[in-house]
Short mmCIF file of C-alpha atoms in Angstrom, two decimals:
data_model
loop_
_atom_site.label_atom_id
_atom_site.label_comp_id
_atom_site.label_asym_id
_atom_site.label_seq_id
_atom_site.Cartn_x
_atom_site.Cartn_y
_atom_site.Cartn_z
CA MET Y 15 -97.79 9.55 87.18
CA THR Y 16 -98.52 12.77 89.09
CA MET Y 17 -95.95 15.49 89.68
CA LEU Y 18 -95.74 14.33 93.31
CA GLY Y 19 -95.03 10.77 92.15
CA THR Y 20 -92.32 11.98 89.77
CA LEU Y 21 -90.68 14.04 92.51
CA LEU Y 22 -90.84 11.08 94.90
CA ALA Y 23 -89.25 8.74 92.32
CA PHE Y 24 -86.51 11.32 91.72
CA ALA Y 25 -85.91 11.90 95.44
CA VAL Y 26 -85.65 8.16 96.17
CA ALA Y 27 -83.23 7.61 93.29
CA ILE Y 28 -80.99 10.55 94.15
CA GLY Y 29 -81.13 9.72 97.86
CA VAL Y 30 -79.99 6.12 97.27
CA LEU Y 31 -77.25 7.09 94.78
CA VAL Y 32 -75.83 9.88 96.92
CA THR Y 33 -75.97 7.80 100.10
CA PHE Y 34 -74.10 4.95 98.42
CA HIS Y 35 -71.49 7.34 96.99
CA GLU Y 36 -70.83 9.10 100.28
CA PHE Y 37 -70.88 5.85 102.24
CA GLY Y 38 -68.06 4.64 99.98
CA HIS Y 39 -65.95 7.60 101.11
CA TYR Y 40 -67.03 7.11 104.74
CA TRP Y 41 -66.37 3.36 104.91
CA VAL Y 42 -62.89 3.52 103.39
CA ALA Y 43 -62.01 6.59 105.49
CA ARG Y 44 -62.91 4.70 108.66
CA ARG Y 45 -60.93 1.66 107.48
CA CYS Y 46 -57.94 3.96 106.94
CA GLY Y 47 -58.22 5.39 110.44
CA VAL Y 48 -59.57 8.82 109.48
CA LYS Y 49 -62.05 10.56 111.78
CA VAL Y 50 -65.29 11.47 109.99
CA LEU Y 51 -66.99 14.53 111.45
CA ARG Y 52 -70.14 14.68 109.33
CA PHE Y 53 -72.03 12.50 106.84
CA SER Y 54 -74.58 14.69 105.02
CA ILE Y 55 -77.24 13.79 102.49
CA GLY Y 56 -78.11 17.05 100.74
CA PHE Y 57 -76.61 20.52 101.09
CA GLY Y 58 -77.52 23.51 103.24
CA LYS Y 59 -78.45 23.93 106.88
CA PRO Y 60 -79.17 20.48 108.38
CA LEU Y 61 -82.83 19.65 108.91
CA TYR Y 62 -82.14 16.61 111.04
CA THR Y 63 -78.98 15.39 112.81
CA VAL Y 64 -78.16 12.30 114.82
CA ARG Y 65 -74.74 11.52 116.29
CA TRP Y 66 -73.42 7.96 115.97
CA ARG Y 67 -69.90 6.54 116.31
CA GLY Y 68 -68.41 10.03 116.57
CA THR Y 69 -70.03 11.26 113.33
CA ASP Y 70 -72.93 13.68 112.81
CA TRP Y 71 -75.36 12.05 110.36
CA THR Y 72 -77.43 14.84 108.80
CA LEU Y 73 -80.24 15.36 106.32
CA SER Y 74 -80.14 18.72 104.52
CA PRO Y 75 -82.74 20.50 102.33
CA ILE Y 76 -81.02 20.72 98.93
CA PRO Y 77 -81.25 17.13 97.56
CA LEU Y 78 -78.72 17.40 94.73
CA GLY Y 79 -75.76 15.73 96.37
CA GLY Y 80 -74.07 15.18 99.68
CA TYR Y 81 -70.69 15.15 101.37
CA VAL Y 82 -68.50 13.50 103.97
CA LYS Y 83 -66.56 15.95 106.14
CA MET Y 84 -63.36 14.47 107.57
CA LEU Y 85 -60.95 15.80 110.15
CA ASP Y 86 -58.42 17.90 108.20
CA GLU Y 87 -55.71 20.27 109.44
CA ARG Y 88 -56.22 22.51 106.42
CA GLU Y 89 -59.75 23.33 107.60
CA VAL Y 90 -59.69 23.26 111.40
CA GLU Y 91 -57.11 23.25 114.15
CA VAL Y 92 -56.42 19.64 115.09
CA PRO Y 93 -55.03 18.67 118.52
CA ALA Y 94 -51.71 16.84 118.39
CA SER Y 95 -53.37 13.80 119.94
CA GLU Y 96 -55.73 13.52 116.93
CA ARG Y 97 -53.37 14.50 114.14
CA HIS Y 98 -52.99 10.86 113.09
CA LEU Y 99 -56.78 10.78 112.56
CA SER Y 100 -56.80 13.69 110.06
CA PHE Y 101 -57.23 13.14 106.32
CA ASN Y 102 -54.27 15.26 105.26
CA ALA Y 103 -51.91 13.29 107.52
CA GLN Y 104 -52.57 10.03 105.67
CA PRO Y 105 -50.16 8.62 103.07
CA VAL Y 106 -51.10 9.60 99.53
CA GLY Y 107 -52.16 6.04 98.70
CA ARG Y 108 -54.76 6.06 101.49
CA ARG Y 109 -56.05 9.48 100.42
CA MET Y 110 -56.45 8.20 96.86
CA ALA Y 111 -58.33 5.14 98.11
CA ILE Y 112 -60.72 7.30 100.16
CA VAL Y 113 -61.44 9.63 97.24
CA ALA Y 114 -61.85 6.83 94.69
CA ALA Y 115 -64.20 4.91 96.99
CA GLY Y 116 -67.18 7.16 96.19
CA PRO Y 117 -67.28 6.55 92.41
CA LEU Y 118 -66.39 2.88 92.94
CA ALA Y 119 -69.34 2.57 95.34
CA ASN Y 120 -71.63 3.90 92.59
CA LEU Y 121 -70.27 1.29 90.18
CA LEU Y 122 -70.85 -1.40 92.81
CA LEU Y 123 -74.41 -0.13 93.28
CA ALA Y 124 -74.97 -0.38 89.51
CA VAL Y 125 -73.77 -4.01 89.58
CA ILE Y 126 -76.21 -4.76 92.43
CA LEU Y 127 -79.12 -3.09 90.63
CA TYR Y 128 -78.41 -4.84 87.33
CA TRP Y 129 -77.99 -8.12 89.24
CA LEU Y 130 -81.51 -7.71 90.65
CA VAL Y 131 -82.82 -6.96 87.16
CA PHE Y 132 -81.17 -10.01 85.56
CA LEU Y 133 -82.15 -12.19 88.50
CA SER Y 134 -85.83 -11.25 88.18
CA GLY Y 135 -85.85 -11.70 84.40
CA VAL Y 136 -85.22 -9.29 81.55
CA THR Y 137 -87.44 -8.65 78.55
CA TRP Y 138 -85.96 -6.98 75.49
CA LEU Y 139 -86.70 -6.47 71.81
CA LYS Y 140 -84.70 -8.22 69.11
CA PRO Y 141 -83.31 -5.74 66.54
CA GLY Y 142 -86.07 -6.21 63.98
CA VAL Y 143 -87.13 -3.22 61.86
CA GLY Y 144 -90.86 -2.75 62.20
CA SER Y 145 -91.34 0.52 60.34
CA VAL Y 146 -89.29 3.03 58.33
CA LEU Y 147 -90.12 6.73 58.15
CA PRO Y 148 -90.63 7.75 54.50
CA GLU Y 149 -87.95 10.04 53.03
CA SER Y 150 -85.78 9.49 56.13
CA PRO Y 151 -82.04 8.63 56.19
CA ALA Y 152 -83.07 5.05 57.00
CA ALA Y 153 -85.22 4.94 53.85
CA ALA Y 154 -82.34 6.44 51.85
CA ALA Y 155 -80.09 3.65 53.14
CA GLY Y 156 -82.50 1.05 51.75
CA PHE Y 157 -84.57 -0.01 54.78
CA ARG Y 158 -88.13 -0.99 53.89
CA GLY Y 159 -89.30 -2.76 57.06
CA GLY Y 160 -89.06 -6.38 58.13
CA GLU Y 161 -85.25 -6.48 58.21
CA MET Y 162 -83.30 -7.97 61.13
CA ILE Y 163 -80.13 -6.10 62.14
CA ALA Y 164 -77.10 -8.22 63.06
CA ALA Y 165 -74.40 -5.53 63.40
CA VAL Y 166 -73.93 -1.76 63.31
CA ASN Y 167 -70.56 -0.60 61.95
CA GLY Y 168 -69.28 -4.14 62.44
CA GLN Y 169 -70.36 -4.25 66.10
CA SER Y 170 -72.70 -7.16 66.85
CA VAL Y 171 -76.11 -6.25 68.30
CA SER Y 172 -78.74 -8.46 69.89
CA SER Y 173 -81.34 -5.90 71.03
CA TRP Y 174 -82.75 -2.53 70.09
CA GLN Y 175 -80.87 -0.99 73.01
CA ASP Y 176 -77.63 -2.28 71.47
CA VAL Y 177 -78.67 -0.77 68.13
CA ARG Y 178 -79.33 2.67 69.67
CA LEU Y 179 -75.99 2.74 71.51
CA ALA Y 180 -74.08 1.64 68.41
CA MET Y 181 -75.91 4.21 66.29
CA MET Y 182 -75.02 7.04 68.68
CA GLU Y 183 -71.37 6.05 68.44
CA GLY Y 184 -71.66 5.79 64.66
CA LEU Y 185 -73.22 9.25 64.39
CA SER Y 186 -70.35 10.73 66.40
CA ASN Y 187 -67.85 9.00 64.07
CA GLY Y 188 -69.68 10.11 60.93
CA GLU Y 189 -70.23 6.57 59.66
CA LEU Y 190 -73.24 4.28 59.83
CA SER Y 191 -73.62 0.88 58.14
CA PHE Y 192 -75.89 -2.01 59.02
CA THR Y 193 -75.25 -5.71 58.47
CA LEU Y 194 -78.50 -7.66 58.26
CA SER Y 195 -79.25 -11.24 59.25
CA HIS Y 196 -82.47 -10.98 57.25
CA PRO Y 197 -82.08 -10.69 54.32
CA VAL Y 198 -78.93 -12.72 55.02
CA GLY Y 199 -75.63 -10.95 54.38
CA SER Y 200 -77.14 -7.65 53.19
CA VAL Y 201 -75.28 -4.46 54.15
CA LEU Y 202 -77.02 -1.07 54.12
CA SER Y 203 -75.10 2.21 54.44
CA VAL Y 204 -76.39 5.72 55.00
CA PRO Y 205 -75.38 8.28 52.35
CA PRO Y 206 -72.76 10.62 53.92
CA GLY Y 207 -74.79 13.74 53.15
CA ARG Y 208 -77.88 12.44 54.93
CA LEU Y 209 -75.78 11.36 57.92
CA ALA Y 210 -74.06 14.75 58.31
CA ALA Y 211 -77.43 16.53 58.29
CA LEU Y 212 -78.65 14.44 61.25
CA GLY Y 213 -76.22 15.84 63.81
CA THR Y 214 -75.08 14.03 66.96
CA GLU Y 215 -77.77 14.88 69.52
CA ALA Y 216 -80.00 12.19 71.02
CA SER Y 217 -82.98 13.33 68.91
CA SER Y 218 -81.01 12.31 65.80
CA LEU Y 219 -81.96 8.69 66.50
CA SER Y 220 -85.68 9.39 66.16
CA ARG Y 221 -85.11 11.48 63.03
CA PHE Y 222 -83.09 8.63 61.50
CA GLY Y 223 -86.39 6.88 60.80
CA LEU Y 224 -86.06 3.33 62.18
CA SER Y 225 -88.44 1.82 64.72
CA PRO Y 226 -89.05 -1.69 66.05
CA VAL Y 227 -92.78 -0.92 66.13
CA ARG Y 228 -94.81 -2.09 63.16
CA VAL Y 229 -98.22 -0.55 62.65
CA LEU Y 230 -101.11 -1.65 60.47
CA ALA Y 231 -102.95 0.47 57.91
CA GLU Y 232 -105.86 0.61 60.32
CA ILE Y 233 -107.06 3.49 62.46
CA ALA Y 234 -107.01 2.92 66.23
CA MET Y 235 -107.34 6.53 67.44
CA VAL Y 236 -109.26 9.56 66.17
CA ASP Y 237 -108.83 13.00 67.75
CA PRO Y 238 -112.39 14.40 68.08
CA ALA Y 239 -111.06 17.87 67.26
CA GLY Y 240 -108.88 16.75 64.32
CA ALA Y 241 -109.34 16.91 60.58
CA GLY Y 242 -109.83 13.13 60.39
CA ALA Y 243 -112.89 13.25 62.66
CA ARG Y 244 -114.32 16.15 60.65
CA GLY Y 245 -113.87 14.07 57.49
CA GLY Y 246 -115.75 11.10 58.95
CA LEU Y 247 -112.90 8.69 59.79
CA GLN Y 248 -113.67 6.21 62.58
CA VAL Y 249 -111.74 3.83 64.81
CA GLY Y 250 -111.45 0.47 63.04
CA ASP Y 251 -111.36 1.88 59.50
CA ARG Y 252 -108.85 -0.02 57.34
CA LEU Y 253 -107.14 2.20 54.77
CA LEU Y 254 -107.39 1.09 51.14
CA ALA Y 255 -106.49 4.03 48.87
CA VAL Y 256 -105.68 7.75 48.78
CA ASN Y 257 -106.88 9.62 45.67
CA GLY Y 258 -107.26 6.28 43.94
CA GLN Y 259 -103.73 5.09 44.74
CA PRO Y 260 -103.80 1.77 46.67
CA ILE Y 261 -101.97 1.74 50.01
CA SER Y 262 -100.92 -1.23 52.10
CA ARG Y 263 -98.72 0.43 54.73
CA TRP Y 264 -99.44 3.19 57.24
CA GLU Y 265 -96.27 5.01 56.16
CA GLN Y 266 -97.71 5.46 52.65
CA PHE Y 267 -100.81 7.02 54.18
CA THR Y 268 -98.93 9.45 56.43
CA GLN Y 269 -96.65 10.48 53.56
CA ALA Y 270 -99.67 11.37 51.42
CA ILE Y 271 -101.26 13.33 54.27
CA HIS Y 272 -98.06 15.25 55.06
CA HIS Y 273 -97.66 16.30 51.40
CA HIS Y 274 -101.20 17.72 51.11
CA PRO Y 275 -101.75 20.34 53.84
CA ALA Y 276 -105.14 22.06 53.54
CA GLN Y 277 -105.87 20.10 50.34
CA PRO Y 278 -108.92 17.81 49.95
CA LEU Y 279 -108.10 14.09 49.61
CA ARG Y 280 -110.37 11.18 48.72
CA LEU Y 281 -109.92 8.21 51.04
CA ASP Y 282 -111.24 4.72 50.47
CA VAL Y 283 -111.56 2.70 53.67
CA SER Y 284 -112.97 -0.68 54.61
CA ARG Y 285 -115.58 -0.34 57.37
CA HIS Y 286 -117.46 -3.38 58.69
CA GLY Y 287 -116.74 -5.25 55.47
CA HIS Y 288 -117.90 -2.45 53.15
CA THR Y 289 -115.85 0.07 51.16
CA VAL Y 290 -116.58 3.66 52.16
CA SER Y 291 -115.30 6.74 50.30
CA LEU Y 292 -114.60 9.91 52.29
CA THR Y 293 -113.18 13.36 51.56
CA VAL Y 294 -110.79 14.71 54.17
CA THR Y 295 -108.84 17.98 54.26
CA PRO Y 296 -105.70 17.73 56.43
CA ASP Y 297 -104.94 20.60 58.79
CA SER Y 298 -101.86 22.62 57.85
CA VAL Y 299 -99.20 22.56 60.58
CA ALA Y 300 -95.50 23.47 60.80
CA GLY Y 301 -93.15 20.54 60.26
CA GLU Y 302 -89.69 20.05 61.80
CA SER Y 303 -88.03 21.81 58.85
CA GLY Y 304 -90.42 24.76 59.10
CA GLN Y 305 -92.38 23.75 55.99
CA ARG Y 306 -96.13 23.27 56.18
CA GLN Y 307 -97.41 19.70 56.32
CA GLY Y 308 -100.76 18.02 56.64
CA ARG Y 309 -102.16 16.40 59.77
CA LEU Y 310 -105.39 14.48 60.34
CA GLY Y 311 -105.17 13.68 64.05
CA VAL Y 312 -105.52 9.92 63.70
CA GLY Y 313 -103.32 7.08 64.97
CA PRO Y 314 -102.62 3.52 63.75
CA ARG Y 315 -103.17 0.12 65.30
CA GLN Y 316 -99.99 -1.63 66.40
CA ASP Y 317 -99.13 -5.02 64.92
CA SER Y 318 -99.16 -7.00 68.17
CA ALA Y 319 -98.12 -10.27 66.49
CA TRP Y 320 -94.96 -8.61 65.13
CA MET Y 321 -94.09 -7.12 68.53
CA ASP Y 322 -94.62 -10.50 70.21
CA SER Y 323 -92.18 -12.06 67.72
CA LEU Y 324 -89.50 -9.55 68.77
CA ARG Y 325 -89.88 -9.92 72.54
CA MET Y 326 -87.33 -12.11 74.28
CA THR Y 327 -87.19 -12.97 77.99
CA ARG Y 328 -84.14 -14.07 79.91
CA GLN Y 329 -83.88 -15.05 83.57
CA ASP Y 330 -80.47 -15.90 85.01
CA GLY Y 331 -79.38 -17.72 88.13
CA PRO Y 332 -77.44 -15.79 90.81
CA VAL Y 333 -73.96 -16.40 89.36
CA ASP Y 334 -74.87 -15.79 85.71
CA ALA Y 335 -76.88 -12.71 86.73
CA LEU Y 336 -73.85 -11.34 88.60
CA LEU Y 337 -71.55 -11.89 85.62
CA ALA Y 338 -74.07 -10.27 83.29
CA ALA Y 339 -74.46 -7.33 85.70
CA MET Y 340 -70.70 -6.78 85.88
CA ASP Y 341 -70.44 -6.93 82.08
CA LYS Y 342 -73.36 -4.53 81.65
CA THR Y 343 -71.89 -2.07 84.16
CA ALA Y 344 -68.47 -2.14 82.50
CA ASP Y 345 -69.93 -1.66 79.00
CA THR Y 346 -72.19 1.19 80.10
CA ALA Y 347 -69.39 2.93 82.03
CA TRP Y 348 -67.05 2.72 79.04
CA THR Y 349 -69.75 4.00 76.67
CA SER Y 350 -70.53 6.90 79.05
CA LEU Y 351 -66.84 7.79 79.30
CA VAL Y 352 -66.40 7.70 75.51
CA MET Y 353 -69.50 9.85 74.95
CA MET Y 354 -68.38 12.41 77.55
CA GLY Y 355 -64.97 12.56 75.90
CA LYS Y 356 -66.55 13.12 72.50
CA MET Y 357 -68.72 15.89 73.95
CA LEU Y 358 -65.62 17.66 75.26
CA LEU Y 359 -63.96 17.25 71.85
CA GLY Y 360 -67.04 18.55 70.05
CA ARG Y 361 -67.70 15.27 68.20
CA VAL Y 362 -71.03 14.77 69.99
CA SER Y 363 -73.51 17.58 70.54
CA MET Y 364 -73.69 19.02 74.06
CA ASP Y 365 -77.47 18.99 73.56
CA ASN Y 366 -77.31 15.38 74.80
CA LEU Y 367 -76.44 16.65 78.28
CA SER Y 368 -79.32 16.34 80.76
CA GLY Y 369 -79.79 18.11 84.07
CA PRO Y 370 -81.94 17.59 87.17
CA LEU Y 371 -85.26 18.42 85.46
CA MET Y 372 -84.91 15.76 82.77
CA ILE Y 373 -83.45 13.25 85.23
CA ALA Y 374 -86.53 13.79 87.41
CA ASP Y 375 -88.74 13.31 84.34
CA TYR Y 376 -86.91 10.09 83.40
CA ALA Y 377 -87.25 8.90 87.01
CA GLY Y 378 -91.02 9.36 86.83
CA GLN Y 379 -91.28 7.69 83.43
CA SER Y 380 -89.21 4.67 84.47
CA ALA Y 381 -91.12 4.27 87.75
CA ARG Y 382 -94.38 4.35 85.77
CA GLN Y 383 -93.11 1.56 83.51
CA GLY Y 384 -92.37 -0.76 86.43
CA SER Y 385 -89.66 -1.87 88.84
CA GLN Y 386 -87.34 -3.24 86.13
CA SER Y 387 -87.22 0.08 84.25
CA TYR Y 388 -86.75 2.03 87.49
CA LEU Y 389 -83.86 -0.18 88.64
CA GLU Y 390 -82.22 0.13 85.21
CA PHE Y 391 -82.67 3.91 85.35
CA MET Y 392 -81.03 4.05 88.79
CA ALA Y 393 -78.15 1.85 87.58
CA LEU Y 394 -77.56 4.11 84.57
CA ILE Y 395 -77.58 7.29 86.68
CA SER Y 396 -75.29 5.63 89.24
CA ILE Y 397 -72.79 4.80 86.49
CA SER Y 398 -73.06 8.32 85.06
CA LEU Y 399 -72.41 9.76 88.52
CA ALA Y 400 -69.33 7.55 88.92
CA VAL Y 401 -67.93 8.48 85.50
CA LEU Y 402 -68.63 12.19 85.99
CA ASN Y 403 -66.93 12.19 89.39
CA LEU Y 404 -63.84 10.49 87.96
CA LEU Y 405 -63.29 13.25 85.37
CA PRO Y 406 -60.07 15.19 86.16
CA ILE Y 407 -61.92 18.38 87.10
CA PRO Y 408 -60.89 20.10 90.35
CA VAL Y 409 -63.59 19.89 93.09
CA LEU Y 410 -64.64 16.48 91.72
CA ASP Y 411 -63.16 13.21 92.97
CA GLY Y 412 -61.25 12.85 89.72
CA GLY Y 413 -59.64 16.26 90.25
CA HIS Y 414 -58.37 15.20 93.68
CA LEU Y 415 -57.05 11.95 92.22
CA MET Y 416 -55.24 14.02 89.60
CA TYR Y 417 -53.57 16.10 92.34
CA TYR Y 418 -52.57 13.00 94.28
CA THR Y 419 -51.12 11.41 91.14
CA VAL Y 420 -48.97 14.54 90.65
CA GLU Y 421 -47.94 14.28 94.31
CA LEU Y 422 -46.87 10.67 93.79
CA LEU Y 423 -44.78 11.64 90.76
CA ARG Y 424 -43.22 14.78 92.33
CA GLY Y 425 -42.76 13.39 95.81
CA ARG Y 426 -44.49 16.40 97.40
CA PRO Y 427 -48.04 17.81 97.49
CA VAL Y 428 -49.35 20.34 95.00
CA SER Y 429 -48.95 23.92 96.29
CA GLU Y 430 -51.80 25.66 98.10
CA ARG Y 431 -51.83 28.34 95.38
CA THR Y 432 -52.33 25.72 92.67
CA LEU Y 433 -55.08 24.08 94.72
CA ALA Y 434 -56.84 27.43 95.17
CA TRP Y 435 -56.72 28.22 91.44
CA GLY Y 436 -57.85 24.71 90.61
CA GLN Y 437 -60.78 25.12 93.00
CA ARG Y 438 -61.90 28.30 91.25
CA ILE Y 439 -61.52 26.81 87.77
CA GLY Y 440 -63.27 23.59 88.78
CA LEU Y 441 -66.21 25.42 90.37
CA ALA Y 442 -66.57 27.63 87.30
CA ALA Y 443 -66.45 24.62 84.95
CA LEU Y 444 -68.96 22.70 87.07
CA ALA Y 445 -71.30 25.72 87.29
CA ALA Y 446 -71.14 26.18 83.50
CA LEU Y 447 -71.83 22.48 82.95
CA MET Y 448 -74.83 22.54 85.28
CA ALA Y 449 -76.16 25.75 83.73
CA PHE Y 450 -75.90 24.26 80.23
CA ALA Y 451 -77.62 21.05 81.34
CA LEU Y 452 -80.41 23.06 82.98
CA PHE Y 453 -80.79 25.13 79.80
CA ASN Y 454 -81.12 21.89 77.80
CA ASP Y 455 -83.76 20.66 80.25
CA ILE Y 456 -85.84 23.83 79.95
CA GLN Y 457 -85.54 23.84 76.16
CA ARG Y 458 -86.71 20.21 75.94
CA LEU Y 459 -89.67 20.91 78.26
CA VAL Y 460 -90.68 24.05 76.32
CA THR Y 461 -90.40 22.44 72.88
CA GLY Y 462 -91.96 19.16 74.09
#
């Protein structure tokens, strides 16, 4: 997908999510008898404005949010005849309902999006282990490939998405064990030392060494500028031996290559039914740990039969799809809330935090993969937006709900001085959060 396509996918997603969020505030405010002065999508000087039902509906140039401006005596002078229409004159229960309506609208949108996904049919991968990275924590735990995972830390899983979510939670808790349905009843645990070295960032999952993808010991791609091409390897070559040692799995081959940077190796391959011997010298490149490792610039052929055995398709009727969508939204919201809490407590790395650049990149990737992936992406971001807004940080909806809860308990509003200080602290916290997320985005883009 082109940069323009990625930006368009991002703009559509953000536009829909923000519109739904702000419409939640608007709709409940109108139901509560509050006059809404402006409904804005985006920030900054309005580019386009139309007046309807007493409200200015505007489109502004900075597409990272929006707002609903209501009549409020704390901001403008309100005539006595309209005082009953102002936000601040409403009972605290109505004010809480108006504020909470935005995040709740995002959760409702997620339910609708997931409902469309389940209604149209969902394809997922069963939690079968296709390949295991040599010398990885997964290999240290005893995975060899071909296993079927039934539970992670006692939590049942039915798809690879379930496995990833359970693993992230396990990494943050410092414990990771797998119950297998094949071989039946087997339990594999990761040695504590290997687990601690992984960390709690999202990239830890890839470094763990498990993948549903199974590849064959057969070459499907050769980089014309790579060491493999210089050594005579061709697409379709089936690997037989390295330096006389028989190999049957691609992982054995890559391990041998990685351990011999800039060192000649004798390869035996099967080509068109004949055994061919070649000498290749892997390029020496920097590995993740900084040590030198070998690279040939060749890629394997995927085991399509194995992948077909993992794929499952489910298509629900309207009622079952709605129930599944509500369950999915609730589970995802709870997981997001738990992960955010663990970030604040330092139990999960803040490197997991993503900002607008990575969200735009994910938008483009999901749109490229098809409508189902794009709808699921939008549902996930909508839930994240709802959970983030419900955090008790001043300037966010959750901060206002916190103030109104205090007002309910005290019987009087929070002082203007406290509100002013809370505003400053909240803006500073939000600015720091956005800056850190943007830093993470740039670092990911630079490091690839």
